[in-house]
mmCIF file with all atom_site columns, C-alpha atoms in Angstrom:
data_model
loop_
_atom_site.group_PDB
_atom_site.id
_atom_site.type_symbol
_atom_site.label_atom_id
_atom_site.label_alt_id
_atom_site.label_comp_id
_atom_site.label_asym_id
_atom_site.label_entity_id
_atom_site.label_seq_id
_atom_site.pdbx_PDB_ins_code
_atom_site.Cartn_x
_atom_site.Cartn_y
_atom_site.Cartn_z
_atom_site.occupancy
_atom_site.B_iso_or_equiv
_atom_site.pdbx_formal_charge
_atom_site.auth_seq_id
_atom_site.auth_comp_id
_atom_site.auth_asym_id
_atom_site.auth_atom_id
_atom_site.pdbx_PDB_model_num
ATOM 1   C CA . MET Z 1 1   ? -4.958 39.714 125.497 1.00 51.00 ? 917  MET Z CA 1
ATOM 2   C CA . SER Z 1 2   ? -7.626 41.036 123.146 1.00 53.00 ? 918  SER Z CA 1
ATOM 3   C CA . PRO Z 1 3   ? -6.597 41.390 119.502 1.00 54.00 ? 919  PRO Z CA 1
ATOM 4   C CA . SER Z 1 4   ? -6.945 45.188 119.647 1.00 64.00 ? 920  SER Z CA 1
ATOM 5   C CA . ARG Z 1 5   ? -4.483 45.371 122.573 1.00 83.00 ? 921  ARG Z CA 1
ATOM 6   C CA . MET Z 1 6   ? -1.706 43.303 121.011 1.00 83.00 ? 922  MET Z CA 1
ATOM 7   C CA . THR Z 1 7   ? 1.732  44.849 120.697 1.00 88.00 ? 923  THR Z CA 1
ATOM 8   C CA . GLY Z 1 8   ? 3.280  45.049 117.241 1.00 84.00 ? 924  GLY Z CA 1
ATOM 9   C CA . GLN Z 1 9   ? 5.535  42.108 118.101 1.00 91.00 ? 925  GLN Z CA 1
ATOM 10  C CA . GLU Z 1 10  ? 2.592  39.998 119.301 1.00 92.00 ? 926  GLU Z CA 1
ATOM 11  C CA . ARG Z 1 11  ? 0.600  40.877 116.176 1.00 93.00 ? 927  ARG Z CA 1
ATOM 12  C CA . ARG Z 1 12  ? 3.559  39.985 113.968 1.00 94.00 ? 928  ARG Z CA 1
ATOM 13  C CA . ALA Z 1 13  ? 3.853  36.592 115.700 1.00 95.00 ? 929  ALA Z CA 1
ATOM 14  C CA . GLN Z 1 14  ? 0.113  36.017 115.285 1.00 96.00 ? 930  GLN Z CA 1
ATOM 15  C CA . VAL Z 1 15  ? 0.223  36.845 111.563 1.00 97.00 ? 931  VAL Z CA 1
ATOM 16  C CA . LEU Z 1 16  ? 3.252  34.576 111.109 1.00 97.00 ? 932  LEU Z CA 1
ATOM 17  C CA . ALA Z 1 17  ? 1.414  31.698 112.819 1.00 97.00 ? 933  ALA Z CA 1
ATOM 18  C CA . VAL Z 1 18  ? -1.625 32.139 110.574 1.00 98.00 ? 934  VAL Z CA 1
ATOM 19  C CA . ALA Z 1 19  ? 0.504  32.595 107.451 1.00 98.00 ? 935  ALA Z CA 1
ATOM 20  C CA . GLU Z 1 20  ? 2.584  29.510 108.251 1.00 97.00 ? 936  GLU Z CA 1
ATOM 21  C CA . GLN Z 1 21  ? -0.542 27.360 108.324 1.00 97.00 ? 937  GLN Z CA 1
ATOM 22  C CA . GLU Z 1 22  ? -1.806 28.815 105.052 1.00 97.00 ? 938  GLU Z CA 1
ATOM 23  C CA . PHE Z 1 23  ? 1.507  28.751 103.156 1.00 97.00 ? 939  PHE Z CA 1
ATOM 24  C CA . ALA Z 1 24  ? 2.320  25.243 104.389 1.00 95.00 ? 940  ALA Z CA 1
ATOM 25  C CA . VAL Z 1 25  ? -0.764 23.900 102.666 1.00 94.00 ? 941  VAL Z CA 1
ATOM 26  C CA . ALA Z 1 26  ? -1.060 26.170 99.631  1.00 95.00 ? 942  ALA Z CA 1
ATOM 27  C CA . GLY Z 1 27  ? 2.432  27.564 98.966  1.00 94.00 ? 943  GLY Z CA 1
ATOM 28  C CA . LEU Z 1 28  ? 3.474  31.058 97.997  1.00 94.00 ? 944  LEU Z CA 1
ATOM 29  C CA . HIS Z 1 29  ? 1.032  31.446 95.127  1.00 94.00 ? 945  HIS Z CA 1
ATOM 30  C CA . GLY Z 1 30  ? -1.845 29.407 96.534  1.00 95.00 ? 946  GLY Z CA 1
ATOM 31  C CA . VAL Z 1 31  ? -2.987 31.751 99.288  1.00 96.00 ? 947  VAL Z CA 1
ATOM 32  C CA . SER Z 1 32  ? -3.805 35.430 99.338  1.00 96.00 ? 948  SER Z CA 1
ATOM 33  C CA . THR Z 1 33  ? -2.728 38.008 101.891 1.00 97.00 ? 949  THR Z CA 1
ATOM 34  C CA . GLU Z 1 34  ? -6.425 38.855 102.131 1.00 97.00 ? 950  GLU Z CA 1
ATOM 35  C CA . THR Z 1 35  ? -7.106 35.346 103.472 1.00 97.00 ? 951  THR Z CA 1
ATOM 36  C CA . ILE Z 1 36  ? -4.228 35.620 105.939 1.00 97.00 ? 952  ILE Z CA 1
ATOM 37  C CA . ALA Z 1 37  ? -5.395 39.045 107.102 1.00 97.00 ? 953  ALA Z CA 1
ATOM 38  C CA . HIS Z 1 38  ? -8.972 37.841 107.529 1.00 97.00 ? 954  HIS Z CA 1
ATOM 39  C CA . ARG Z 1 39  ? -7.882 34.822 109.595 1.00 96.00 ? 955  ARG Z CA 1
ATOM 40  C CA . ALA Z 1 40  ? -5.680 37.092 111.728 1.00 95.00 ? 956  ALA Z CA 1
ATOM 41  C CA . GLY Z 1 41  ? -8.507 39.590 112.218 1.00 94.00 ? 957  GLY Z CA 1
ATOM 42  C CA . ILE Z 1 42  ? -6.636 42.504 110.676 1.00 95.00 ? 958  ILE Z CA 1
ATOM 43  C CA . THR Z 1 43  ? -6.602 44.403 107.410 1.00 95.00 ? 959  THR Z CA 1
ATOM 44  C CA . GLN Z 1 44  ? -4.596 43.346 104.405 1.00 96.00 ? 960  GLN Z CA 1
ATOM 45  C CA . ALA Z 1 45  ? -2.848 46.736 104.550 1.00 96.00 ? 961  ALA Z CA 1
ATOM 46  C CA . TYR Z 1 46  ? -1.619 45.900 108.060 1.00 95.00 ? 962  TYR Z CA 1
ATOM 47  C CA . VAL Z 1 47  ? -0.133 42.619 106.796 1.00 96.00 ? 963  VAL Z CA 1
ATOM 48  C CA . PHE Z 1 48  ? 1.808  44.621 104.210 1.00 96.00 ? 964  PHE Z CA 1
ATOM 49  C CA . ARG Z 1 49  ? 2.861  47.162 106.835 1.00 95.00 ? 965  ARG Z CA 1
ATOM 50  C CA . LEU Z 1 50  ? 4.256  44.327 108.972 1.00 95.00 ? 966  LEU Z CA 1
ATOM 51  C CA . PHE Z 1 51  ? 5.995  42.338 106.214 1.00 96.00 ? 967  PHE Z CA 1
ATOM 52  C CA . GLY Z 1 52  ? 6.253  44.529 103.116 1.00 96.00 ? 968  GLY Z CA 1
ATOM 53  C CA . THR Z 1 53  ? 5.202  41.982 100.522 1.00 96.00 ? 969  THR Z CA 1
ATOM 54  C CA . LYS Z 1 54  ? 3.513  38.617 100.373 1.00 97.00 ? 970  LYS Z CA 1
ATOM 55  C CA . LYS Z 1 55  ? 6.812  37.069 99.292  1.00 96.00 ? 971  LYS Z CA 1
ATOM 56  C CA . GLN Z 1 56  ? 8.589  38.571 102.324 1.00 97.00 ? 972  GLN Z CA 1
ATOM 57  C CA . LEU Z 1 57  ? 5.890  37.106 104.574 1.00 97.00 ? 973  LEU Z CA 1
ATOM 58  C CA . PHE Z 1 58  ? 6.334  33.717 102.896 1.00 97.00 ? 974  PHE Z CA 1
ATOM 59  C CA . LEU Z 1 59  ? 10.106 33.898 103.314 1.00 97.00 ? 975  LEU Z CA 1
ATOM 60  C CA . ALA Z 1 60  ? 9.723  34.805 106.992 1.00 97.00 ? 976  ALA Z CA 1
ATOM 61  C CA . CYS Z 1 61  ? 7.544  31.701 107.428 1.00 97.00 ? 977  CYS Z CA 1
ATOM 62  C CA . VAL Z 1 62  ? 9.974  29.421 105.591 1.00 96.00 ? 978  VAL Z CA 1
ATOM 63  C CA . ASP Z 1 63  ? 12.924 30.826 107.514 1.00 96.00 ? 979  ASP Z CA 1
ATOM 64  C CA . ALA Z 1 64  ? 11.086 30.261 110.814 1.00 97.00 ? 980  ALA Z CA 1
ATOM 65  C CA . ALA Z 1 65  ? 10.456 26.633 109.830 1.00 95.00 ? 981  ALA Z CA 1
ATOM 66  C CA . PHE Z 1 66  ? 14.133 26.052 109.054 1.00 95.00 ? 982  PHE Z CA 1
ATOM 67  C CA . GLU Z 1 67  ? 15.077 27.819 112.287 1.00 96.00 ? 983  GLU Z CA 1
ATOM 68  C CA . ARG Z 1 68  ? 12.848 25.478 114.318 1.00 95.00 ? 984  ARG Z CA 1
ATOM 69  C CA . MET Z 1 69  ? 14.548 22.494 112.688 1.00 93.00 ? 985  MET Z CA 1
ATOM 70  C CA . THR Z 1 70  ? 17.999 24.010 113.247 1.00 94.00 ? 986  THR Z CA 1
ATOM 71  C CA . LEU Z 1 71  ? 17.250 24.633 116.926 1.00 93.00 ? 987  LEU Z CA 1
ATOM 72  C CA . ALA Z 1 72  ? 16.002 21.057 117.267 1.00 91.00 ? 988  ALA Z CA 1
ATOM 73  C CA . MET Z 1 73  ? 19.275 19.791 115.818 1.00 90.00 ? 989  MET Z CA 1
ATOM 74  C CA . LEU Z 1 74  ? 21.283 22.022 118.167 1.00 90.00 ? 990  LEU Z CA 1
ATOM 75  C CA . GLY Z 1 75  ? 19.168 20.774 121.058 1.00 83.00 ? 991  GLY Z CA 1
ATOM 76  C CA . ALA Z 1 76  ? 20.443 17.238 120.533 1.00 74.00 ? 992  ALA Z CA 1
ATOM 77  C CA . GLY Z 1 77  ? 22.658 17.541 123.582 1.00 71.00 ? 993  GLY Z CA 1
ATOM 78  C CA . GLY Z 1 78  ? 26.382 17.760 124.128 1.00 81.00 ? 994  GLY Z CA 1
ATOM 79  C CA . ALA Z 1 79  ? 27.185 14.750 121.972 1.00 86.00 ? 995  ALA Z CA 1
ATOM 80  C CA . SER Z 1 80  ? 29.473 14.814 118.961 1.00 87.00 ? 996  SER Z CA 1
ATOM 81  C CA . GLY Z 1 81  ? 30.237 12.475 116.099 1.00 88.00 ? 997  GLY Z CA 1
ATOM 82  C CA . LEU Z 1 82  ? 27.872 9.608  115.408 1.00 87.00 ? 998  LEU Z CA 1
ATOM 83  C CA . GLU Z 1 83  ? 26.278 10.020 118.843 1.00 89.00 ? 999  GLU Z CA 1
ATOM 84  C CA . ALA Z 1 84  ? 25.295 13.546 117.831 1.00 91.00 ? 1000 ALA Z CA 1
ATOM 85  C CA . LEU Z 1 85  ? 23.726 12.266 114.581 1.00 90.00 ? 1001 LEU Z CA 1
ATOM 86  C CA . THR Z 1 86  ? 21.799 9.666  116.571 1.00 87.00 ? 1002 THR Z CA 1
ATOM 87  C CA . ALA Z 1 87  ? 20.494 12.334 118.956 1.00 90.00 ? 1003 ALA Z CA 1
ATOM 88  C CA . MET Z 1 88  ? 19.688 14.652 116.031 1.00 91.00 ? 1004 MET Z CA 1
ATOM 89  C CA . GLY Z 1 89  ? 17.895 11.792 114.300 1.00 88.00 ? 1005 GLY Z CA 1
ATOM 90  C CA . ARG Z 1 90  ? 15.618 11.403 117.322 1.00 88.00 ? 1006 ARG Z CA 1
ATOM 91  C CA . GLU Z 1 91  ? 14.936 15.153 117.293 1.00 89.00 ? 1007 GLU Z CA 1
ATOM 92  C CA . TYR Z 1 92  ? 14.302 15.048 113.538 1.00 88.00 ? 1008 TYR Z CA 1
ATOM 93  C CA . ASP Z 1 93  ? 11.893 12.148 113.922 1.00 86.00 ? 1009 ASP Z CA 1
ATOM 94  C CA . ALA Z 1 94  ? 9.955  14.093 116.551 1.00 87.00 ? 1010 ALA Z CA 1
ATOM 95  C CA . MET Z 1 95  ? 9.864  17.165 114.279 1.00 88.00 ? 1011 MET Z CA 1
ATOM 96  C CA . LEU Z 1 96  ? 8.186  15.157 111.509 1.00 87.00 ? 1012 LEU Z CA 1
ATOM 97  C CA . ALA Z 1 97  ? 4.942  15.370 113.500 1.00 87.00 ? 1013 ALA Z CA 1
ATOM 98  C CA . ASP Z 1 98  ? 4.965  19.155 112.954 1.00 90.00 ? 1014 ASP Z CA 1
ATOM 99  C CA . ARG Z 1 99  ? 3.402  19.165 109.500 1.00 90.00 ? 1015 ARG Z CA 1
ATOM 100 C CA . THR Z 1 100 ? 3.476  22.951 109.261 1.00 93.00 ? 1016 THR Z CA 1
ATOM 101 C CA . THR Z 1 101 ? 7.265  23.099 109.670 1.00 92.00 ? 1017 THR Z CA 1
ATOM 102 C CA . LEU Z 1 102 ? 7.764  20.145 107.373 1.00 91.00 ? 1018 LEU Z CA 1
ATOM 103 C CA . LEU Z 1 103 ? 5.524  21.466 104.606 1.00 93.00 ? 1019 LEU Z CA 1
ATOM 104 C CA . LEU Z 1 104 ? 6.944  24.999 104.826 1.00 94.00 ? 1020 LEU Z CA 1
ATOM 105 C CA . GLN Z 1 105 ? 10.424 23.635 104.201 1.00 92.00 ? 1021 GLN Z CA 1
ATOM 106 C CA . LEU Z 1 106 ? 9.133  21.740 101.184 1.00 92.00 ? 1022 LEU Z CA 1
ATOM 107 C CA . GLN Z 1 107 ? 7.090  24.723 99.926  1.00 92.00 ? 1023 GLN Z CA 1
ATOM 108 C CA . GLY Z 1 108 ? 10.172 26.940 100.172 1.00 92.00 ? 1024 GLY Z CA 1
ATOM 109 C CA . THR Z 1 109 ? 12.262 24.423 98.266  1.00 91.00 ? 1025 THR Z CA 1
ATOM 110 C CA . THR Z 1 110 ? 9.524  24.036 95.647  1.00 91.00 ? 1026 THR Z CA 1
ATOM 111 C CA . ALA Z 1 111 ? 9.244  27.796 95.126  1.00 90.00 ? 1027 ALA Z CA 1
ATOM 112 C CA . ALA Z 1 112 ? 13.037 27.983 94.819  1.00 89.00 ? 1028 ALA Z CA 1
ATOM 113 C CA . ALA Z 1 113 ? 12.998 25.160 92.273  1.00 87.00 ? 1029 ALA Z CA 1
ATOM 114 C CA . ALA Z 1 114 ? 10.342 27.038 90.290  1.00 86.00 ? 1030 ALA Z CA 1
ATOM 115 C CA . GLY Z 1 115 ? 12.985 29.592 89.405  1.00 89.00 ? 1031 GLY Z CA 1
ATOM 116 C CA . ASP Z 1 116 ? 12.400 32.444 91.846  1.00 91.00 ? 1032 ASP Z CA 1
ATOM 117 C CA . PRO Z 1 117 ? 15.920 33.703 92.607  1.00 93.00 ? 1033 PRO Z CA 1
ATOM 118 C CA . GLU Z 1 118 ? 14.859 35.667 95.706  1.00 94.00 ? 1034 GLU Z CA 1
ATOM 119 C CA . VAL Z 1 119 ? 13.220 32.585 97.212  1.00 94.00 ? 1035 VAL Z CA 1
ATOM 120 C CA . ARG Z 1 120 ? 16.127 30.395 96.127  1.00 94.00 ? 1036 ARG Z CA 1
ATOM 121 C CA . ASP Z 1 121 ? 18.650 32.669 97.842  1.00 95.00 ? 1037 ASP Z CA 1
ATOM 122 C CA . ALA Z 1 122 ? 16.612 32.852 101.060 1.00 95.00 ? 1038 ALA Z CA 1
ATOM 123 C CA . VAL Z 1 123 ? 15.976 29.093 101.206 1.00 95.00 ? 1039 VAL Z CA 1
ATOM 124 C CA . ARG Z 1 124 ? 19.631 28.436 100.371 1.00 95.00 ? 1040 ARG Z CA 1
ATOM 125 C CA . ALA Z 1 125 ? 20.671 30.611 103.343 1.00 96.00 ? 1041 ALA Z CA 1
ATOM 126 C CA . SER Z 1 126 ? 18.209 28.841 105.657 1.00 95.00 ? 1042 SER Z CA 1
ATOM 127 C CA . PHE Z 1 127 ? 19.366 25.414 104.507 1.00 95.00 ? 1043 PHE Z CA 1
ATOM 128 C CA . GLY Z 1 128 ? 22.973 26.530 104.886 1.00 96.00 ? 1044 GLY Z CA 1
ATOM 129 C CA . ARG Z 1 129 ? 22.375 27.433 108.539 1.00 96.00 ? 1045 ARG Z CA 1
ATOM 130 C CA . LEU Z 1 130 ? 20.763 24.031 109.129 1.00 95.00 ? 1046 LEU Z CA 1
ATOM 131 C CA . TRP Z 1 131 ? 23.674 22.236 107.414 1.00 96.00 ? 1047 TRP Z CA 1
ATOM 132 C CA . GLN Z 1 132 ? 26.240 24.220 109.393 1.00 96.00 ? 1048 GLN Z CA 1
ATOM 133 C CA . ALA Z 1 133 ? 24.508 23.521 112.713 1.00 94.00 ? 1049 ALA Z CA 1
ATOM 134 C CA . VAL Z 1 134 ? 24.527 19.784 112.006 1.00 95.00 ? 1050 VAL Z CA 1
ATOM 135 C CA . ALA Z 1 135 ? 28.119 19.845 110.724 1.00 94.00 ? 1051 ALA Z CA 1
ATOM 136 C CA . ASP Z 1 136 ? 29.449 21.935 113.620 1.00 93.00 ? 1052 ASP Z CA 1
ATOM 137 C CA . THR Z 1 137 ? 27.670 19.828 116.223 1.00 92.00 ? 1053 THR Z CA 1
ATOM 138 C CA . ALA Z 1 138 ? 28.595 16.433 114.800 1.00 92.00 ? 1054 ALA Z CA 1
ATOM 139 C CA . GLY Z 1 139 ? 32.081 17.344 113.630 1.00 92.00 ? 1055 GLY Z CA 1
ATOM 140 C CA . LEU Z 1 140 ? 31.977 14.591 111.026 1.00 90.00 ? 1056 LEU Z CA 1
ATOM 141 C CA . ASP Z 1 141 ? 33.063 14.223 107.424 1.00 90.00 ? 1057 ASP Z CA 1
ATOM 142 C CA . PRO Z 1 142 ? 30.924 16.265 104.965 1.00 92.00 ? 1058 PRO Z CA 1
ATOM 143 C CA . VAL Z 1 143 ? 29.696 13.047 103.309 1.00 90.00 ? 1059 VAL Z CA 1
ATOM 144 C CA . ALA Z 1 144 ? 28.288 11.830 106.650 1.00 90.00 ? 1060 ALA Z CA 1
ATOM 145 C CA . ILE Z 1 145 ? 26.457 15.153 107.032 1.00 93.00 ? 1061 ILE Z CA 1
ATOM 146 C CA . LYS Z 1 146 ? 25.198 14.865 103.448 1.00 92.00 ? 1062 LYS Z CA 1
ATOM 147 C CA . ALA Z 1 147 ? 23.935 11.316 104.046 1.00 90.00 ? 1063 ALA Z CA 1
ATOM 148 C CA . PHE Z 1 148 ? 22.229 12.363 107.282 1.00 91.00 ? 1064 PHE Z CA 1
ATOM 149 C CA . LEU Z 1 149 ? 20.460 15.319 105.655 1.00 92.00 ? 1065 LEU Z CA 1
ATOM 150 C CA . ALA Z 1 150 ? 19.599 13.254 102.556 1.00 91.00 ? 1066 ALA Z CA 1
ATOM 151 C CA . PHE Z 1 151 ? 17.820 10.749 104.751 1.00 88.00 ? 1067 PHE Z CA 1
ATOM 152 C CA . GLY Z 1 152 ? 16.085 13.681 106.407 1.00 88.00 ? 1068 GLY Z CA 1
ATOM 153 C CA . MET Z 1 153 ? 14.764 14.892 103.063 1.00 88.00 ? 1069 MET Z CA 1
ATOM 154 C CA . LEU Z 1 154 ? 13.497 11.384 102.316 1.00 89.00 ? 1070 LEU Z CA 1
ATOM 155 C CA . LEU Z 1 155 ? 11.756 11.380 105.706 1.00 87.00 ? 1071 LEU Z CA 1
ATOM 156 C CA . ASN Z 1 156 ? 10.252 14.796 104.893 1.00 87.00 ? 1072 ASN Z CA 1
ATOM 157 C CA . THR Z 1 157 ? 8.900  13.451 101.629 1.00 89.00 ? 1073 THR Z CA 1
ATOM 158 C CA . GLY Z 1 158 ? 7.439  10.374 103.307 1.00 89.00 ? 1074 GLY Z CA 1
ATOM 159 C CA . ALA Z 1 159 ? 5.792  12.476 106.006 1.00 88.00 ? 1075 ALA Z CA 1
ATOM 160 C CA . ALA Z 1 160 ? 4.420  14.978 103.488 1.00 88.00 ? 1076 ALA Z CA 1
ATOM 161 C CA . LEU Z 1 161 ? 2.961  12.120 101.427 1.00 90.00 ? 1077 LEU Z CA 1
ATOM 162 C CA . GLU Z 1 162 ? 1.577  10.573 104.631 1.00 91.00 ? 1078 GLU Z CA 1
ATOM 163 C CA . LEU Z 1 163 ? 3.153  7.222  103.782 1.00 90.00 ? 1079 LEU Z CA 1
ATOM 164 C CA . ALA Z 1 164 ? 2.161  5.906  107.211 1.00 89.00 ? 1080 ALA Z CA 1
ATOM 165 C CA . GLU Z 1 165 ? -1.364 5.736  105.762 1.00 93.00 ? 1081 GLU Z CA 1
ATOM 166 C CA . VAL Z 1 166 ? -0.337 3.768  102.653 1.00 94.00 ? 1082 VAL Z CA 1
ATOM 167 C CA . ASP Z 1 167 ? -0.480 -0.023 102.960 1.00 95.00 ? 1083 ASP Z CA 1
ATOM 168 C CA . GLU Z 1 168 ? 1.641  -0.976 99.969  1.00 95.00 ? 1084 GLU Z CA 1
ATOM 169 C CA . GLY Z 1 169 ? 4.996  -2.695 99.858  1.00 93.00 ? 1085 GLY Z CA 1
ATOM 170 C CA . TRP Z 1 170 ? 6.971  0.280  98.564  1.00 93.00 ? 1086 TRP Z CA 1
ATOM 171 C CA . ALA Z 1 171 ? 5.466  2.553  101.242 1.00 91.00 ? 1087 ALA Z CA 1
ATOM 172 C CA . ARG Z 1 172 ? 6.326  0.076  104.006 1.00 90.00 ? 1088 ARG Z CA 1
ATOM 173 C CA . GLN Z 1 173 ? 9.878  -0.098 102.672 1.00 89.00 ? 1089 GLN Z CA 1
ATOM 174 C CA . ALA Z 1 174 ? 10.151 3.698  102.512 1.00 87.00 ? 1090 ALA Z CA 1
ATOM 175 C CA . ARG Z 1 175 ? 9.120  4.083  106.132 1.00 80.00 ? 1091 ARG Z CA 1
ATOM 176 C CA . THR Z 1 176 ? 11.501 1.528  107.610 1.00 80.00 ? 1092 THR Z CA 1
ATOM 177 C CA . ARG Z 1 177 ? 13.324 2.862  110.653 1.00 72.00 ? 1093 ARG Z CA 1
ATOM 178 C CA . ILE Z 1 178 ? 16.863 4.132  110.343 1.00 68.00 ? 1094 ILE Z CA 1
ATOM 179 C CA . GLN Z 1 179 ? 18.899 2.319  112.957 1.00 65.00 ? 1095 GLN Z CA 1
ATOM 180 C CA . PRO Z 1 180 ? 21.791 3.793  114.946 1.00 61.00 ? 1096 PRO Z CA 1
ATOM 181 C CA . GLY Z 1 181 ? 25.078 2.911  113.310 1.00 64.00 ? 1097 GLY Z CA 1
ATOM 182 C CA . LEU Z 1 182 ? 23.900 3.542  109.750 1.00 65.00 ? 1098 LEU Z CA 1
ATOM 183 C CA . PHE Z 1 183 ? 26.632 6.112  109.206 1.00 64.00 ? 1099 PHE Z CA 1
ATOM 184 C CA . ASN Z 1 184 ? 29.459 4.105  110.849 1.00 65.00 ? 1100 ASN Z CA 1
ATOM 185 C CA . HIS Z 1 185 ? 30.893 3.122  107.467 1.00 65.00 ? 1101 HIS Z CA 1
ATOM 186 C CA . ILE Z 1 186 ? 31.271 6.716  106.323 1.00 63.00 ? 1102 ILE Z CA 1
ATOM 187 C CA . THR Z 1 187 ? 34.728 7.901  107.301 1.00 57.00 ? 1103 THR Z CA 1
ATOM 188 C CA . THR Z 1 188 ? 37.266 10.353 106.007 1.00 55.00 ? 1104 THR Z CA 1
ATOM 189 C CA . GLU Z 1 189 ? 39.190 7.409  104.558 1.00 60.00 ? 1105 GLU Z CA 1
ATOM 190 C CA . THR Z 1 190 ? 36.209 6.144  102.531 1.00 58.00 ? 1106 THR Z CA 1
ATOM 191 C CA . ASN Z 1 191 ? 35.578 9.590  101.025 1.00 57.00 ? 1107 ASN Z CA 1
ATOM 192 C CA . GLN Z 1 192 ? 38.983 10.513 99.645  1.00 51.00 ? 1108 GLN Z CA 1
#
């Protein structure tokens, strides 16, 4: 479909796709809506008409990234318990190849850490939905969920830093594979 014949929903999706790529690399303050509009082939005013503000566009991108990760976790099959974490781990590993999603999650967290309460609240809500999806699916102790997601954040950091390209001892150690059974020792009894 030609750009001039796009529906509002199609145009919104196109702008989100362009903005996700830009924000993933440069963050909230590193890219202009003018750049996003130009890449999308529309006016800056139309970007604002679709999303209101640059921050709202950024938050829509970050939320979409967390939603993709949440859906991947929910798509881990009908397993529960440690089997669910194993299946989610495979999904998570596959998601690490999607640098846009990965970097948007990190950019959202970074902007929240920089003291922007609106971003913090939005990222907190997105992370909360991800946590709850993992917790509800696995049905495990909160400490097991915490350990699983903590390893995920370490994997995010390693992927963002492209540690696969670094041939140093610490980088090789950081990218060691997490084997099934890692969370077997975490039980309700060990966390009382």
